[in-house]
Structure formats: C-alpha cells, structure tokens
Amino acid sequence: MSPPPGARSRRRRAVAPTRLVVALVLLLLVLVAGCSDDDADRPPDAAAVRIEATQQLLQQRARAVRQGNLPLFLRGLDRSDKALVTRQRRYFANLQQLPLERFGYQVLDRSWSALLADPAWGPGVSMPQLQVTLQLAGYDAVPVTRLTGFAFGYRDGRLRIVSDRTKGGRFFPGSQPAPWELTRIRVRNTGSVLGIYDARSYADSAEVNAAVVEGVGEVRSILPFRWSGRVVVYEFADRRVLRSFDNVPGGNINHLGAMTFPVYARPGASRAASSRFVVMPGSVDAGQPFLGRITRHELTHVALGARDDGVPTWFAEGVAEYVGAREIAPSLRRIASVAVSRASAGVDGLPSSATFNGSDQDWNYALAWMACDWIADHRGESKLWDLMNALHDGGRGTPDAGQDAVLKAVIGLDSHQLADRAAQRILEIYG
C-alpha cells in the first residue's frame, strides 16, 4: 500500500535529527582520535628522558661494580677529566675489596642547587640527588642507604658523569662519605672480622685483626646472650677519614683511643644495620695489654648494640671498661693517674651523662669502671646484666635522675653509696 501523500516527507523530517547526532558523534570520535595521535607523536618530556638516562647510566655503573668490570665502570665517566678518573679508579678498586651483598643507585625526584655547579662543566649539566645503597655481606643486617650526588653532562652526544664533587671540590651536602670514598683502603677479612685500613695503617692489620678475633671470644664468654661475633673494625691514619666521623664523644677523635659507632639503615632512622668501631693508631702502638683491653671495651659496645640504649653513660662505659680489663692480671691493670687523688678527695655521686666526656673524662671513666668492678666483686657479675636490663627498661631507658630507684632494687645501693664504694675500691687497689 502506498503511503499517503506527504507521509514520506514527514518521516524524513522525523529521522533527520538522529542522523545529525550520529554524524556529530562520528566527527567527535575522529577529532578525539586525532588528538590522541597528536599526543602520541609529541616528543616525551626532556626532564623525564634525562632522569631515565641517568638511572640507566647508574645501573650500568652498579653492574660494573658487582661484576668487577672496570672498563664498563669507566665508560660512564667524562674521561677527559683525569682527576675524576683517578678518584673513580680508586673507588672501584676499594669496592672490589669489600664483601658486597648489595650495591646500587636510585635517582630521586629532586636536584641539588645550581649554585653547586662549576661553570667549567659546560652548559646543560644536571645534578639530581641520588641514593646509594650498599650492604656488606655477613656484617650488615640490612642494606645501608644514604644520600649522594654526581654532576651529569653530555660528552660526544652521550650522558656521562662529569664530576663526583661540587664546585670547589667538596662532596655533595649531607652525603656522609664512607672511608672507601676518601682514601685508598686495604682490607683483611677473616670471615668474622672485617678489618679496613689505609695504606699506612695496613702494616698493623694482622695484629689488630688478631686482637679483635681474640677479644670476640673473651667478650662472648661473659655475655648472658648469644652474639654472632661478626664485626667491622677500622684503623686509619689518614686525617680525611678521621675528620669524617661525627658525634664523636668529647668532640675530637684524636683524644680517643677507639670509638664504636652505629651505621644506620638510613639517615635519621632508628634501625642500625651494624655497629662498627675504629681503633686509633696510638692504641695499636701502645701494644699489649692495652690493645686487647681497648678492643674488648669496644667489642662490648658492639655486642650490646641497642641493649644499653638509654642507660646512664657511666654504666654503659663502666661495663665496657670492666669487660675490657677483666682478662688482664690485676697487677697489670692500669687506671687514670688522676683517679687516686680524686678518690682521696671524696665523691658526691656518679658521673653525669651530660658531662661524662667533658674535661673530667679520665676521672669519669675510672670511677665508672670501679663502680661496675665493685658490683661484680660484691654482688656477682650477673648483677651487671640484671642492672643493664633494668636501666634499659625495654628501650625506654632510665635518666640519671631516675637511676637511684633502679640501683636500690637491683644492688641495694643508691648512686651516692655506689660512688663512695667505687672511690674506696680505687684507694684499696691503687692508693
């Protein structure tokens, strides 16, 4: 049946808007597709490309270290800078001596100030902040990550490290360089003791490592808990390394015979990857029995780790002094020359934690040692560890002001009474 006149035209008018919508949608899809194609064709962000290229260069560098591939390591450097190449050759050689479990870099999303750049590096230099991660196999419980930096620039069309220092030849701020970044090291690794030395101190390495191995056994024999006995020890004559240590008791490492320090997993972190200690050349020159004594002292700190966190300083150092001197025949034990005169003058109490390493350091160590020696002799060695646990208080610690209650509960004396017993013991033995 034919449609009535005018019906076809009405139908066309009815469907025309639908076709228009479809056409507009198709046009929109074409435009969107065109925009997507334009985005795909747009060159990637230059900064992102630079970061990716930097990360690849650093991954190549880390792989070269792990594989012991010096040519690959040097490939990432600006070879025209002879001083840079010399330093980096030394760094590579140093790392090859260390028992590396992990080693790598990560580019961070922030950069060093342009004020640190040297115009001699040329235009287009970048200085991203970096993290370097290193773990000593068998010695660090977790990897150690810290801040570092390089300057990167293009040489013959390829990205290269153009400097490992800032303008003026300094390390990048906050980078806390390790000894193997500062000087040529020599390593003696017994499997349980990792001794790290410089060219001058390496002559002492056999003696120092032997003293540490022996000391580990002696310290283990008195501890009330199991300890692995694995330890890293440094001896350096190079002043660049000695100046690099921070938080030095008394402020000057040259005034110390040795020093134990924690190596934290990250700057500002509470977890330590390991505890290490540095022995000064003068302590080695002093020979035995002093070397053994100071080695056992530091090994006690290493073994205790966090167990003495928060205890009064006199007790932490007094226990270490007691363990250090314990293996020496009484007739050969020595005390600071000031001890007898100070003990004769009378004492008001035990040394304050705040001033322990100040001008009266020698006297403070002597009194702290004799306080712990008195406890071991009159209450038994086990009381030293009972007192350690009580003062540590599960990590909460005990301030000097609160120690009397703990001392009375564990040994039956307060701090003034114990100090008086310690002074009397000095006079009995050394007076």
Short mmCIF file of C-alpha atoms in Angstrom, two decimals:
data_model
loop_
_atom_site.label_atom_id
_atom_site.label_comp_id
_atom_site.label_asym_id
_atom_site.label_seq_id
_atom_site.Cartn_x
_atom_site.Cartn_y
_atom_site.Cartn_z
CA MET A 1 0.00 0.00 0.00
CA SER A 2 1.40 3.35 -0.94
CA PRO A 3 1.83 5.85 1.82
CA PRO A 4 -0.49 8.75 1.79
CA PRO A 5 0.76 11.88 0.17
CA GLY A 6 3.16 13.80 2.38
CA ALA A 7 3.94 10.80 4.65
CA ARG A 8 7.46 10.20 3.24
CA SER A 9 8.45 13.77 3.76
CA ARG A 10 7.22 13.68 7.35
CA ARG A 11 9.29 10.54 8.02
CA ARG A 12 12.43 12.17 6.66
CA ARG A 13 11.90 15.12 8.91
CA ALA A 14 11.47 12.77 11.86
CA VAL A 15 14.76 10.86 11.37
CA ALA A 16 16.94 13.78 10.29
CA PRO A 17 17.91 14.82 13.89
CA THR A 18 19.04 11.26 14.68
CA ARG A 19 21.34 11.20 11.66
CA LEU A 20 22.70 14.56 12.66
CA VAL A 21 23.55 13.28 16.15
CA VAL A 22 25.28 10.22 14.71
CA ALA A 23 27.30 12.40 12.38
CA LEU A 24 28.34 14.68 15.21
CA VAL A 25 29.40 11.72 17.35
CA LEU A 26 31.45 10.31 14.49
CA LEU A 27 33.07 13.69 13.95
CA LEU A 28 33.85 13.94 17.65
CA LEU A 29 35.41 10.49 17.65
CA VAL A 30 37.57 11.46 14.69
CA LEU A 31 38.68 14.61 16.47
CA VAL A 32 39.45 12.71 19.70
CA ALA A 33 41.37 10.12 17.76
CA GLY A 34 43.23 12.89 16.04
CA CYS A 35 44.13 14.45 19.40
CA SER A 36 45.36 11.07 20.69
CA ASP A 37 47.54 10.65 17.64
CA ASP A 38 48.97 14.11 18.21
CA ASP A 39 49.81 13.23 21.85
CA ALA A 40 51.50 10.03 20.75
CA ASP A 41 53.58 11.92 18.24
CA ARG A 42 54.56 14.61 20.76
CA PRO A 43 58.18 14.19 21.95
CA PRO A 44 58.49 12.94 25.56
CA ASP A 45 59.28 15.33 28.36
CA ALA A 46 63.00 16.19 28.23
CA ALA A 47 63.39 16.05 32.01
CA ALA A 48 61.85 12.56 32.15
CA VAL A 49 64.17 11.37 29.39
CA ARG A 50 67.15 12.79 31.28
CA ILE A 51 66.13 11.05 34.52
CA GLU A 52 65.68 7.73 32.74
CA ALA A 53 69.06 8.06 31.01
CA THR A 54 70.69 8.96 34.33
CA GLN A 55 69.15 5.92 36.03
CA GLN A 56 70.35 3.65 33.22
CA LEU A 57 73.87 5.07 33.48
CA LEU A 58 73.92 4.46 37.23
CA GLN A 59 72.56 0.93 36.80
CA GLN A 60 75.43 0.29 34.38
CA ARG A 61 77.85 1.67 36.96
CA ALA A 62 76.44 -0.55 39.73
CA ARG A 63 76.50 -3.60 37.46
CA ALA A 64 80.14 -2.90 36.63
CA VAL A 65 80.99 -2.82 40.35
CA ARG A 66 79.16 -6.07 41.05
CA GLN A 67 80.80 -7.77 38.07
CA GLY A 68 84.27 -6.34 38.70
CA ASN A 69 84.23 -4.80 35.20
CA LEU A 70 86.50 -1.74 35.27
CA PRO A 71 86.15 -0.81 31.55
CA LEU A 72 82.36 -0.77 31.90
CA PHE A 73 82.66 1.32 35.08
CA LEU A 74 84.92 3.88 33.39
CA ARG A 75 82.64 4.07 30.37
CA GLY A 76 80.20 6.17 32.38
CA LEU A 77 82.78 8.89 33.12
CA ASP A 78 83.97 12.01 31.36
CA ARG A 79 87.39 10.55 30.54
CA SER A 80 88.85 13.97 29.75
CA ASP A 81 88.86 14.82 33.48
CA LYS A 82 91.95 12.94 34.65
CA ALA A 83 91.45 13.76 38.34
CA LEU A 84 87.89 12.39 38.20
CA VAL A 85 89.07 9.21 36.52
CA THR A 86 91.83 8.73 39.10
CA ARG A 87 89.42 9.11 42.01
CA GLN A 88 86.89 6.80 40.47
CA ARG A 89 89.51 4.14 39.67
CA ARG A 90 90.47 4.22 43.33
CA TYR A 91 86.83 3.98 44.38
CA PHE A 92 86.26 0.99 42.10
CA ALA A 93 89.38 -0.75 43.44
CA ASN A 94 88.23 -0.10 47.00
CA LEU A 95 84.78 -1.56 46.39
CA GLN A 96 86.28 -4.69 44.84
CA GLN A 97 87.90 -5.49 48.20
CA LEU A 98 84.65 -5.29 50.16
CA PRO A 99 82.27 -8.26 50.54
CA LEU A 100 79.33 -6.63 48.77
CA GLU A 101 75.92 -8.21 49.09
CA ARG A 102 74.08 -5.26 47.58
CA PHE A 103 75.19 -2.18 45.69
CA GLY A 104 73.06 0.19 43.63
CA TYR A 105 71.78 3.71 42.96
CA GLN A 106 68.39 5.38 42.76
CA VAL A 107 67.72 8.78 41.16
CA LEU A 108 65.48 10.94 43.35
CA ASP A 109 62.92 13.48 42.12
CA ARG A 110 64.84 16.46 43.45
CA SER A 111 68.06 18.15 42.43
CA TRP A 112 70.96 19.93 44.08
CA SER A 113 71.13 23.71 43.95
CA ALA A 114 72.55 25.17 40.75
CA LEU A 115 74.92 27.15 42.98
CA LEU A 116 76.92 23.93 43.43
CA ALA A 117 77.66 23.67 39.70
CA ASP A 118 81.05 24.56 38.27
CA PRO A 119 80.89 26.63 35.06
CA ALA A 120 83.83 24.58 33.79
CA TRP A 121 81.48 21.61 33.38
CA GLY A 122 79.79 23.40 30.49
CA PRO A 123 76.09 24.01 29.76
CA GLY A 124 73.26 21.53 30.24
CA VAL A 125 74.66 19.88 33.38
CA SER A 126 72.20 18.21 35.77
CA MET A 127 72.76 17.38 39.44
CA PRO A 128 69.96 15.10 40.65
CA GLN A 129 70.07 13.94 44.23
CA LEU A 130 70.79 10.22 44.45
CA GLN A 131 70.60 7.39 46.92
CA VAL A 132 73.41 4.84 47.04
CA THR A 133 72.72 1.52 48.74
CA LEU A 134 75.48 -0.78 49.99
CA GLN A 135 75.37 -3.86 52.19
CA LEU A 136 78.42 -5.71 53.50
CA ALA A 137 77.71 -9.43 53.23
CA GLY A 138 77.82 -11.10 56.63
CA TYR A 139 78.30 -7.83 58.53
CA ASP A 140 75.33 -5.55 57.80
CA ALA A 141 71.94 -6.90 58.88
CA VAL A 142 70.19 -4.69 56.31
CA PRO A 143 71.33 -2.51 53.39
CA VAL A 144 72.70 0.94 54.20
CA THR A 145 71.18 3.74 52.10
CA ARG A 146 72.47 7.30 52.11
CA LEU A 147 72.38 10.48 50.06
CA THR A 148 74.98 11.21 47.40
CA GLY A 149 75.38 13.08 44.14
CA PHE A 150 77.13 13.44 40.78
CA ALA A 151 77.10 16.06 38.06
CA PHE A 152 75.94 14.70 34.68
CA GLY A 153 76.55 16.20 31.27
CA TYR A 154 76.67 15.17 27.62
CA ARG A 155 80.01 14.38 26.04
CA ASP A 156 80.04 13.46 22.35
CA GLY A 157 76.28 13.02 22.49
CA ARG A 158 76.29 10.59 25.43
CA LEU A 159 75.38 11.21 29.04
CA ARG A 160 78.39 10.95 31.33
CA ILE A 161 79.37 11.66 34.94
CA VAL A 162 81.37 14.87 34.67
CA SER A 163 82.10 15.32 38.38
CA ASP A 164 81.82 13.50 41.71
CA ARG A 165 82.32 16.76 43.62
CA THR A 166 80.60 20.15 43.74
CA LYS A 167 82.16 23.43 42.69
CA GLY A 168 85.19 23.86 44.94
CA GLY A 169 85.91 20.14 45.13
CA ARG A 170 83.57 19.27 48.01
CA PHE A 171 81.26 16.28 48.41
CA PHE A 172 77.59 16.98 47.84
CA PRO A 173 75.88 18.25 51.03
CA GLY A 174 74.82 15.58 53.51
CA SER A 175 76.44 12.77 51.56
CA GLN A 176 78.46 11.43 54.55
CA PRO A 177 81.22 9.77 52.51
CA ALA A 178 82.43 6.34 53.63
CA PRO A 179 86.18 5.73 54.15
CA TRP A 180 86.42 3.96 50.78
CA GLU A 181 85.35 7.20 49.10
CA LEU A 182 88.04 9.22 50.83
CA THR A 183 91.26 7.25 50.57
CA ARG A 184 92.81 4.06 49.23
CA ILE A 185 91.83 1.21 51.52
CA ARG A 186 93.31 -2.19 52.27
CA VAL A 187 91.10 -4.96 53.64
CA ARG A 188 91.80 -8.00 55.80
CA ASN A 189 88.76 -10.26 56.11
CA THR A 190 88.91 -13.32 58.36
CA GLY A 191 85.28 -14.22 57.72
CA SER A 192 84.19 -12.99 61.14
CA VAL A 193 86.30 -9.82 61.41
CA LEU A 194 86.43 -7.34 58.54
CA GLY A 195 89.40 -5.03 59.06
CA ILE A 196 89.55 -1.91 56.88
CA TYR A 197 92.78 0.09 56.82
CA ASP A 198 94.57 2.74 54.78
CA ALA A 199 98.00 2.43 53.19
CA ARG A 200 99.84 3.49 56.34
CA SER A 201 97.84 1.53 58.90
CA TYR A 202 97.70 -1.72 56.93
CA ALA A 203 101.04 -2.75 58.48
CA ASP A 204 99.05 -3.16 61.74
CA SER A 205 96.29 -5.23 60.16
CA ALA A 206 97.45 -8.69 61.26
CA GLU A 207 97.92 -7.51 64.85
CA VAL A 208 94.63 -5.65 65.01
CA ASN A 209 92.58 -8.43 63.40
CA ALA A 210 94.14 -10.98 65.75
CA ALA A 211 93.34 -8.81 68.77
CA VAL A 212 89.74 -8.49 67.62
CA VAL A 213 89.34 -12.23 66.98
CA GLU A 214 90.72 -12.99 70.44
CA GLY A 215 88.63 -10.26 72.00
CA VAL A 216 85.43 -11.59 70.44
CA GLY A 217 85.97 -14.93 72.18
CA GLU A 218 86.69 -13.26 75.51
CA VAL A 219 83.66 -10.98 75.33
CA ARG A 220 81.41 -13.85 74.29
CA SER A 221 82.45 -15.80 77.38
CA ILE A 222 80.92 -13.22 79.72
CA LEU A 223 77.80 -12.15 77.82
CA PRO A 224 74.48 -13.57 79.05
CA PHE A 225 73.14 -13.74 75.48
CA ARG A 226 74.26 -15.12 72.14
CA TRP A 227 76.21 -12.81 69.85
CA SER A 228 77.39 -13.57 66.31
CA GLY A 229 80.82 -12.08 66.97
CA ARG A 230 80.99 -10.67 63.43
CA VAL A 231 82.40 -7.15 63.45
CA VAL A 232 83.86 -4.44 61.23
CA VAL A 233 86.92 -2.63 62.58
CA TYR A 234 88.67 0.42 61.11
CA GLU A 235 92.16 1.77 61.63
CA PHE A 236 93.07 4.88 59.69
CA ALA A 237 95.98 7.27 59.82
CA ASP A 238 94.52 9.40 57.01
CA ARG A 239 93.13 12.57 58.57
CA ARG A 240 90.50 12.90 55.84
CA VAL A 241 88.86 9.74 57.18
CA LEU A 242 89.27 10.68 60.84
CA ARG A 243 87.67 14.08 60.23
CA SER A 244 84.67 12.42 58.57
CA PHE A 245 83.33 10.85 61.79
CA ASP A 246 80.55 12.76 63.51
CA ASN A 247 79.04 12.58 67.01
CA VAL A 248 82.50 11.95 68.46
CA PRO A 249 82.47 11.77 72.29
CA GLY A 250 84.27 14.84 73.56
CA GLY A 251 84.26 16.33 70.05
CA ASN A 252 87.77 15.28 68.99
CA ILE A 253 88.55 11.76 67.82
CA ASN A 254 92.28 12.38 68.31
CA HIS A 255 91.64 12.42 72.07
CA LEU A 256 90.19 8.90 71.96
CA GLY A 257 91.88 5.52 71.84
CA ALA A 258 88.95 3.98 69.98
CA MET A 259 85.29 4.62 69.26
CA THR A 260 82.23 2.49 68.49
CA PHE A 261 79.56 3.92 66.21
CA PRO A 262 76.29 2.66 64.71
CA VAL A 263 75.73 2.54 60.96
CA TYR A 264 72.05 3.26 60.39
CA ALA A 265 69.99 1.79 57.57
CA ARG A 266 69.01 5.32 56.53
CA PRO A 267 69.90 8.81 57.79
CA GLY A 268 67.68 9.62 60.73
CA ALA A 269 66.45 6.03 61.04
CA SER A 270 66.40 4.25 64.38
CA ARG A 271 67.39 0.85 62.99
CA ALA A 272 71.12 0.18 62.78
CA ALA A 273 72.49 -2.04 60.03
CA SER A 274 75.54 -2.75 62.17
CA SER A 275 77.85 -1.36 64.82
CA ARG A 276 81.49 -0.81 63.87
CA PHE A 277 84.45 0.53 65.73
CA VAL A 278 87.57 2.48 64.87
CA VAL A 279 90.83 1.98 66.75
CA MET A 280 93.37 4.77 66.66
CA PRO A 281 96.99 4.11 65.60
CA GLY A 282 98.23 5.27 69.01
CA SER A 283 96.30 2.44 70.68
CA VAL A 284 97.99 -0.08 68.39
CA ASP A 285 101.40 1.46 69.08
CA ALA A 286 100.76 1.05 72.83
CA GLY A 287 100.82 -2.72 72.33
CA GLN A 288 99.55 -5.31 74.78
CA PRO A 289 97.85 -5.47 77.17
CA PHE A 290 96.40 -2.05 76.27
CA LEU A 291 95.36 -3.03 72.73
CA GLY A 292 93.48 -6.07 73.97
CA ARG A 293 91.82 -4.04 76.70
CA ILE A 294 90.55 -1.27 74.46
CA THR A 295 89.49 -3.82 71.83
CA ARG A 296 87.37 -5.71 74.37
CA HIS A 297 85.92 -2.40 75.56
CA GLU A 298 84.70 -1.51 72.06
CA LEU A 299 83.57 -5.07 71.31
CA THR A 300 81.36 -4.88 74.40
CA HIS A 301 79.63 -1.84 72.92
CA VAL A 302 79.28 -3.61 69.56
CA ALA A 303 77.88 -6.78 71.16
CA LEU A 304 75.42 -4.90 73.37
CA GLY A 305 74.09 -2.93 70.42
CA ALA A 306 70.78 -1.40 71.49
CA ARG A 307 70.77 -3.22 74.84
CA ASP A 308 72.45 -0.28 76.56
CA ASP A 309 70.37 2.41 74.87
CA GLY A 310 69.00 4.82 77.42
CA VAL A 311 71.12 3.68 80.36
CA PRO A 312 73.22 6.29 82.21
CA THR A 313 76.51 6.86 80.41
CA TRP A 314 78.59 5.95 83.44
CA PHE A 315 77.07 2.47 83.45
CA ALA A 316 77.42 1.83 79.69
CA GLU A 317 81.07 2.89 79.78
CA GLY A 318 81.74 1.29 83.16
CA VAL A 319 80.57 -2.14 81.95
CA ALA A 320 82.73 -1.82 78.83
CA GLU A 321 85.73 -0.84 80.99
CA TYR A 322 85.08 -3.78 83.30
CA VAL A 323 84.93 -6.29 80.44
CA GLY A 324 87.97 -4.68 78.80
CA ALA A 325 90.12 -5.06 81.93
CA ARG A 326 88.70 -8.39 83.08
CA GLU A 327 91.21 -10.58 81.18
CA ILE A 328 94.23 -8.63 82.43
CA ALA A 329 96.03 -9.79 85.55
CA PRO A 330 95.17 -7.45 88.46
CA SER A 331 98.82 -6.46 88.84
CA LEU A 332 98.91 -5.25 85.22
CA ARG A 333 95.69 -3.26 85.24
CA ARG A 334 96.15 0.49 84.97
CA ILE A 335 93.86 3.34 85.97
CA ALA A 336 93.95 7.04 85.09
CA SER A 337 96.60 8.90 87.08
CA VAL A 338 94.01 11.36 88.37
CA ALA A 339 91.93 8.60 89.97
CA VAL A 340 93.72 8.25 93.32
CA SER A 341 93.82 11.96 94.10
CA ARG A 342 90.18 12.46 93.10
CA ALA A 343 89.07 9.42 95.10
CA SER A 344 91.00 10.68 98.14
CA ALA A 345 89.16 14.00 97.97
CA GLY A 346 85.81 12.25 98.23
CA VAL A 347 82.96 11.94 95.73
CA ASP A 348 79.47 13.40 95.58
CA GLY A 349 78.00 10.82 93.20
CA LEU A 350 78.38 9.01 89.93
CA PRO A 351 79.37 10.94 86.76
CA SER A 352 76.64 12.83 84.93
CA SER A 353 75.70 11.60 81.46
CA ALA A 354 75.63 15.17 80.16
CA THR A 355 79.26 15.88 81.08
CA PHE A 356 80.74 12.38 81.06
CA ASN A 357 83.01 13.05 78.06
CA GLY A 358 83.99 16.53 79.13
CA SER A 359 87.12 17.79 80.82
CA ASP A 360 86.88 15.18 83.62
CA GLN A 361 86.62 12.29 81.16
CA ASP A 362 89.58 10.32 82.58
CA TRP A 363 88.22 10.51 86.12
CA ASN A 364 84.69 9.66 84.98
CA TYR A 365 85.86 6.52 83.20
CA ALA A 366 87.90 5.46 86.24
CA LEU A 367 85.03 5.92 88.70
CA ALA A 368 82.52 4.23 86.35
CA TRP A 369 84.85 1.26 85.89
CA MET A 370 85.37 0.83 89.64
CA ALA A 371 81.63 1.12 90.28
CA CYS A 372 80.99 -1.81 87.93
CA ASP A 373 84.03 -3.65 89.29
CA TRP A 374 82.62 -3.29 92.82
CA ILE A 375 79.21 -4.62 91.69
CA ALA A 376 80.81 -7.66 90.02
CA ASP A 377 83.03 -8.36 93.06
CA HIS A 378 80.41 -7.85 95.79
CA ARG A 379 77.14 -8.74 94.06
CA GLY A 380 78.31 -11.02 91.25
CA GLU A 381 78.78 -10.45 87.50
CA SER A 382 75.21 -11.47 86.80
CA LYS A 383 74.07 -8.33 88.63
CA LEU A 384 75.74 -6.19 85.96
CA TRP A 385 73.44 -7.69 83.35
CA ASP A 386 70.42 -7.52 85.65
CA LEU A 387 71.17 -3.85 86.14
CA MET A 388 71.66 -3.35 82.39
CA ASN A 389 68.22 -4.82 81.69
CA ALA A 390 66.59 -2.80 84.45
CA LEU A 391 68.13 0.51 83.36
CA HIS A 392 67.42 -0.21 79.66
CA ASP A 393 63.80 -0.81 80.70
CA GLY A 394 62.68 -2.36 77.45
CA GLY A 395 64.09 0.50 75.39
CA ARG A 396 62.50 3.27 77.44
CA GLY A 397 65.77 3.90 79.27
CA THR A 398 66.43 5.46 82.65
CA PRO A 399 67.58 9.08 83.07
CA ASP A 400 70.22 9.91 85.66
CA ALA A 401 67.53 11.39 87.89
CA GLY A 402 65.66 8.09 88.00
CA GLN A 403 68.58 5.71 88.47
CA ASP A 404 68.55 5.54 92.29
CA ALA A 405 65.31 3.56 92.44
CA VAL A 406 66.67 1.03 89.94
CA LEU A 407 70.05 0.75 91.67
CA LYS A 408 68.42 0.15 95.05
CA ALA A 409 66.12 -2.51 93.61
CA VAL A 410 68.95 -4.41 91.87
CA ILE A 411 72.05 -3.97 94.11
CA GLY A 412 70.69 -2.40 97.28
CA LEU A 413 72.60 0.90 96.97
CA ASP A 414 71.78 4.32 95.56
CA SER A 415 74.11 6.26 93.23
CA HIS A 416 75.86 8.17 96.03
CA GLN A 417 76.52 4.99 98.00
CA LEU A 418 77.81 3.19 94.91
CA ALA A 419 80.08 6.13 94.03
CA ASP A 420 81.52 6.03 97.54
CA ARG A 421 82.18 2.26 97.23
CA ALA A 422 83.86 2.85 93.87
CA ALA A 423 86.16 5.55 95.30
CA GLN A 424 87.10 3.27 98.20
CA ARG A 425 87.91 0.49 95.74
CA ILE A 426 90.26 2.80 93.83
CA LEU A 427 92.13 3.57 97.02
CA GLU A 428 92.26 -0.08 98.08
CA ILE A 429 93.74 -1.26 94.77
CA TYR A 430 95.73 1.73 93.52
CA GLY A 431 96.21 4.01 96.53
#
